[in-house]
C-alpha positions as a printed NumPy array, in Angstrom:
array([[  2.683,  16.338,   0.825],
       [  2.506,  14.414,   4.076],
       [  5.309,  12.776,   6.065],
       [  5.328,  10.454,   9.054],
       [  8.369,  10.63 ,  11.328],
       [  8.967,   7.565,  13.48 ],
       [ 10.145,   9.004,  16.792],
       [  8.942,   6.483,  19.359],
       [ 12.005,   4.282,  19.886],
       [ 13.918,   4.062,  23.159],
       [ 17.306,   4.649,  21.534],
       [ 18.892,   1.914,  23.618],
       [ 22.084,   1.772,  21.549],
       [ 22.615,   5.502,  21.998],
       [ 22.578,   5.511,  25.795],
       [ 23.47 ,   7.422,  27.906],
       [ 22.445,  10.269,  25.539],
       [ 18.882,   8.893,  25.361],
       [ 18.414,   8.378,  29.097],
       [ 16.799,  11.785,  29.504],
       [ 16.078,  12.733,  25.865],
       [ 14.291,  10.832,  23.088],
       [ 16.77 ,  10.119,  20.298],
       [ 15.245,  12.569,  17.782],
       [ 15.89 ,  15.405,  20.26 ],
       [ 19.587,  14.762,  20.917],
       [ 21.49 ,  17.855,  19.744],
       [ 23.538,  18.033,  16.55 ],
       [ 25.938,  20.953,  16.678],
       [ 25.156,  23.875,  18.961],
       [ 21.683,  24.805,  17.735],
       [ 19.708,  21.903,  16.317],
       [ 18.299,  18.509,  17.21 ],
       [ 18.064,  15.719,  14.627],
       [ 14.286,  16.193,  14.538],
       [ 14.545,  19.933,  13.989],
       [ 16.835,  19.377,  10.995],
       [ 14.334,  16.881,   9.558],
       [ 11.376,  19.221,  10.015],
       [ 13.333,  22.065,   8.436],
       [ 14.211,  19.909,   5.425],
       [ 10.649,  18.643,   4.953],
       [  9.207,  22.149,   5.088],
       [ 11.832,  23.459,   2.679],
       [ 11.057,  20.659,   0.217],
       [  7.321,  21.398,   0.106],
       [  5.813,  19.108,   2.746],
       [  2.939,  20.779,   4.577],
       [  1.771,  18.191,   7.131],
       [  3.642,  15.798,   9.426],
       [  2.544,  13.099,  11.853],
       [  4.987,  12.312,  14.628],
       [  4.746,   8.767,  15.952],
       [  5.941,   9.106,  19.53 ],
       [  6.475,   6.804,  22.506],
       [  9.541,   6.928,  24.757],
       [  9.638,  10.426,  26.349],
       [  7.118,  11.523,  23.752],
       [  5.877,  14.37 ,  25.946],
       [  9.241,  16.076,  25.427],
       [  8.808,  15.865,  21.646],
       [  5.313,  17.349,  21.937],
       [  6.619,  20.212,  24.047],
       [  9.488,  20.91 ,  21.655],
       [  7.648,  20.665,  18.32 ],
       [  4.157,  21.813,  19.315],
       [  1.914,  22.326,  16.302],
       [  4.88 ,  22.651,  13.923],
       [  4.106,  26.245,  12.963],
       [  7.702,  27.235,  13.752],
       [  8.668,  25.338,  10.597],
       [  5.585,  26.254,   8.569],
       [  4.152,  22.75 ,   9.067],
       [  0.969,  21.333,  10.572],
       [  2.083,  18.631,  12.987],
       [ -0.081,  16.07 ,  14.748],
       [  0.81 ,  13.065,  16.894],
       [  0.194,   9.353,  17.265],
       [  1.239,   7.859,  20.608],
       [  2.41 ,   4.281,  21.096],
       [  1.332,   2.681,  24.371],
       [  3.687,  -0.242,  23.629],
       [  6.433,  -0.691,  20.99 ],
       [  4.84 ,  -1.414,  17.601],
       [  7.894,  -1.816,  15.378],
       [  8.684,   0.236,  12.3  ],
       [  5.405,  -0.126,  10.418],
       [  3.008,  -0.864,  13.294],
       [  2.551,   2.822,  14.235],
       [  1.247,   3.535,  10.725],
       [ -1.65 ,   1.105,  11.257],
       [ -2.981,   3.08 ,  14.214],
       [ -3.165,   6.269,  12.108],
       [ -4.202,   4.622,   8.828],
       [ -7.572,   6.381,   8.632],
       [ -5.954,   9.847,   8.607],
       [ -3.154,   9.163,   6.141],
       [ -3.323,  10.171,   2.456],
       [ -3.09 ,   7.612,  -0.349],
       [  0.687,   8.117,  -0.666],
       [  3.026,   9.542,   1.937],
       [  6.628,   9.625,   3.118],
       [  7.868,   7.714,   6.168],
       [ 11.245,   8.4  ,   7.754],
       [ 13.009,   7.308,  10.88 ],
       [ 13.56 ,  10.177,  13.283],
       [ 17.29 ,   9.548,  13.647],
       [ 18.403,  10.008,  10.026],
       [ 20.853,  12.716,   9.034],
       [ 20.877,  13.043,   5.252],
       [ 20.597,  15.437,   2.329],
       [ 18.236,  13.064,   0.528],
       [ 15.594,  14.635,  -1.703],
       [ 12.574,  13.482,   0.34 ],
       [ 10.13 ,  15.165,  -2.032],
       [ 11.826,  13.555,  -5.027],
       [ 11.416,  10.132,  -3.454],
       [  7.703,  10.719,  -2.847],
       [  7.252,  12.137,  -6.357],
       [  8.817,   9.026,  -7.857],
       [  6.707,   6.793,  -5.625],
       [  3.555,   8.55 ,  -6.798],
       [  4.611,   8.341, -10.454],
       [  5.595,   4.663, -10.463],
       [  2.842,   3.512,  -8.062],
       [  4.372,   0.581,  -6.208],
       [  3.028,  -0.159,  -2.736],
       [  6.421,   0.631,  -1.192],
       [  9.521,   2.566,  -2.34 ],
       [ 12.683,   2.147,  -0.27 ],
       [ 15.546,   4.675,  -0.229],
       [ 18.766,   2.664,  -0.512],
       [ 22.447,   3.374,   0.018],
       [ 25.533,   1.436,  -1.105],
       [ 27.615,  -0.166,   1.611],
       [ 30.738,  -2.305,   1.325],
       [ 31.76 ,  -4.923,   3.878],
       [ 35.339,  -6.212,   3.882],
       [ 35.576,  -9.859,   4.946],
       [ 38.887, -10.624,   6.68 ],
       [ 38.754, -14.36 ,   5.942],
       [ 38.741, -16.701,   2.993],
       [ 35.095, -17.399,   2.187],
       [ 33.999, -20.871,   1.079],
       [ 30.763, -21.778,  -0.642],
       [ 29.828, -25.379,   0.067],
       [ 27.137, -27.691,  -1.293],
       [ 26.496, -31.084,   0.285],
       [ 29.873, -31.031,   2.05 ],
       [ 31.869, -30.06 ,  -1.079],
       [ 33.63 , -26.744,  -1.6  ],
       [ 32.338, -25.3  ,  -4.879],
       [ 33.622, -21.704,  -4.674],
       [ 36.347, -19.816,  -2.826],
       [ 37.137, -16.11 ,  -2.476],
       [ 40.071, -14.704,  -0.451],
       [ 39.045, -11.772,   1.764],
       [ 36.303, -10.522,  -0.556],
       [ 34.536,  -7.189,  -0.369],
       [ 30.769,  -7.569,  -0.408],
       [ 28.572,  -4.852,  -1.899],
       [ 25.093,  -4.228,  -0.551],
       [ 22.261,  -1.783,  -0.968],
       [ 20.933,  -1.082,   2.536],
       [ 17.688,   0.53 ,   3.594],
       [ 18.14 ,   4.148,   4.708],
       [ 15.027,   4.088,   6.903],
       [ 13.141,   6.374,   4.486],
       [ 10.195,   5.121,   2.432],
       [  7.43 ,   6.121,   0.081],
       [  4.336,   4.225,   1.21 ],
       [  0.917,   3.712,  -0.34 ],
       [ -1.949,   3.318,   2.13 ],
       [ -2.958,   0.154,   0.264],
       [  0.265,  -1.501,   1.508],
       [ -1.19 ,  -1.423,   5.037],
       [ -4.458,  -3.153,   4.155],
       [ -4.964,  -6.508,   5.838],
       [ -2.908,  -5.765,   8.941],
       [ -4.538,  -5.392,  12.351],
       [ -3.925,  -2.069,  14.149],
       [ -2.458,  -2.279,  17.645],
       [ -0.051,  -5.138,  16.911],
       [  3.69 ,  -4.84 ,  16.145],
       [  4.688,  -4.913,  12.482],
       [  8.245,  -4.497,  11.265],
       [  9.563,  -3.143,   7.98 ],
       [ 11.115,  -6.57 ,   7.364],
       [  7.737,  -8.288,   7.713],
       [  6.078,  -5.86 ,   5.31 ],
       [  8.809,  -6.331,   2.691],
       [  8.698, -10.118,   2.968],
       [  4.883, -10.115,   2.708],
       [  5.024,  -7.911,  -0.41 ],
       [  7.658, -10.157,  -2.003],
       [  5.6  , -13.246,  -1.237],
       [  2.602, -11.601,  -2.876],
       [  4.617, -10.651,  -5.982],
       [  4.229,  -6.913,  -5.199],
       [  7.914,  -6.042,  -5.344],
       [  8.92 ,  -2.768,  -3.658],
       [ 10.846,  -0.227,  -5.744],
       [ 14.281,   1.14 ,  -4.941],
       [ 15.179,   4.851,  -4.725],
       [ 18.96 ,   4.723,  -4.902],
       [ 20.875,   7.546,  -3.2  ],
       [ 24.591,   8.37 ,  -3.143],
       [ 24.698,  11.624,  -1.17 ],
       [ 25.188,  12.075,   2.574],
       [ 23.455,   9.621,   4.908],
       [ 24.11 ,   8.741,   8.517],
       [ 21.877,   6.628,  10.729],
       [ 22.544,   7.929,  14.238],
       [ 22.092,   4.678,  16.111],
       [ 25.286,   4.331,  18.147],
       [ 27.498,   6.722,  20.141],
       [ 30.188,   6.511,  17.415],
       [ 27.63 ,   7.593,  14.782],
       [ 26.486,  10.438,  17.019],
       [ 30.049,  11.638,  17.554],
       [ 30.638,  11.506,  13.79 ],
       [ 27.458,  13.497,  13.141],
       [ 28.578,  16.247,  15.506],
       [ 32.068,  16.307,  14.022],
       [ 30.779,  16.552,  10.439],
       [ 27.796,  18.847,  10.999],
       [ 29.621,  22.22 ,  10.854],
       [ 30.867,  21.461,   7.34 ],
       [ 27.578,  19.838,   6.283],
       [ 25.272,  22.478,   7.741],
       [ 24.7  ,  24.438,   4.489],
       [ 24.191,  21.201,   2.575],
       [ 21.65 ,  19.894,   5.093],
       [ 19.792,  23.101,   5.917],
       [ 20.11 ,  25.16 ,   2.759],
       [ 20.057,  22.488,   0.078],
       [ 18.052,  22.533,  -3.064],
       [ 14.591,  24.064,  -2.939],
       [ 12.419,  22.167,  -5.389],
       [ 10.   ,  23.848,  -7.719],
       [  6.472,  24.367,  -6.432],
       [  4.843,  21.035,  -5.669],
       [  1.253,  20.049,  -4.991],
       [  0.391,  19.417,  -1.34 ]])
């Protein structure tokens, strides 16, 4: 199984931590970086090859990860000369990707079954499978629905339920056909294009632990919770033997 880790972002929201380190290398706990935890999980779940899409301070990621043998993986790299969005980096490496593969952001701390997601993607054969997570948003106001200047619905301080993207996907290479390499392409654009074409992505719903480490508050939470979560994240389930 092959995974692509998107590790090229500048991590602007996480400054000053990302001033001298790329976000995937910021430490979690005393021993690990986010990226090291991800590589450990992928190897443990049966992935054998990984492509790291790097950009901002990418040379530090190369020096740290090397060829991936420390985790029992074969790691190669794709470098961004300019920001290409979430999906754009995949276009530059399209010729060396398998028919189906996993894509994950490099700043995700989760105990998601990555291999299970890719297995389901392969079995159901959509062009895109999106890992989703339930989020609730409390609205502190009365919410009006209006049509042509008339109030037709009202809810007092409602709680809205959403399924949000976790930044982890099963992708078929065919989903990337028709896009020009070297130009930015976002996950939002890909999803909207698939919907417009009637090729609806599938959902892989998850209710375990998930934290997107995008802001200093998220990073502080990750470090506070990691000691208790360490066994769950690093020694979680080992799936049965899987094909590579």
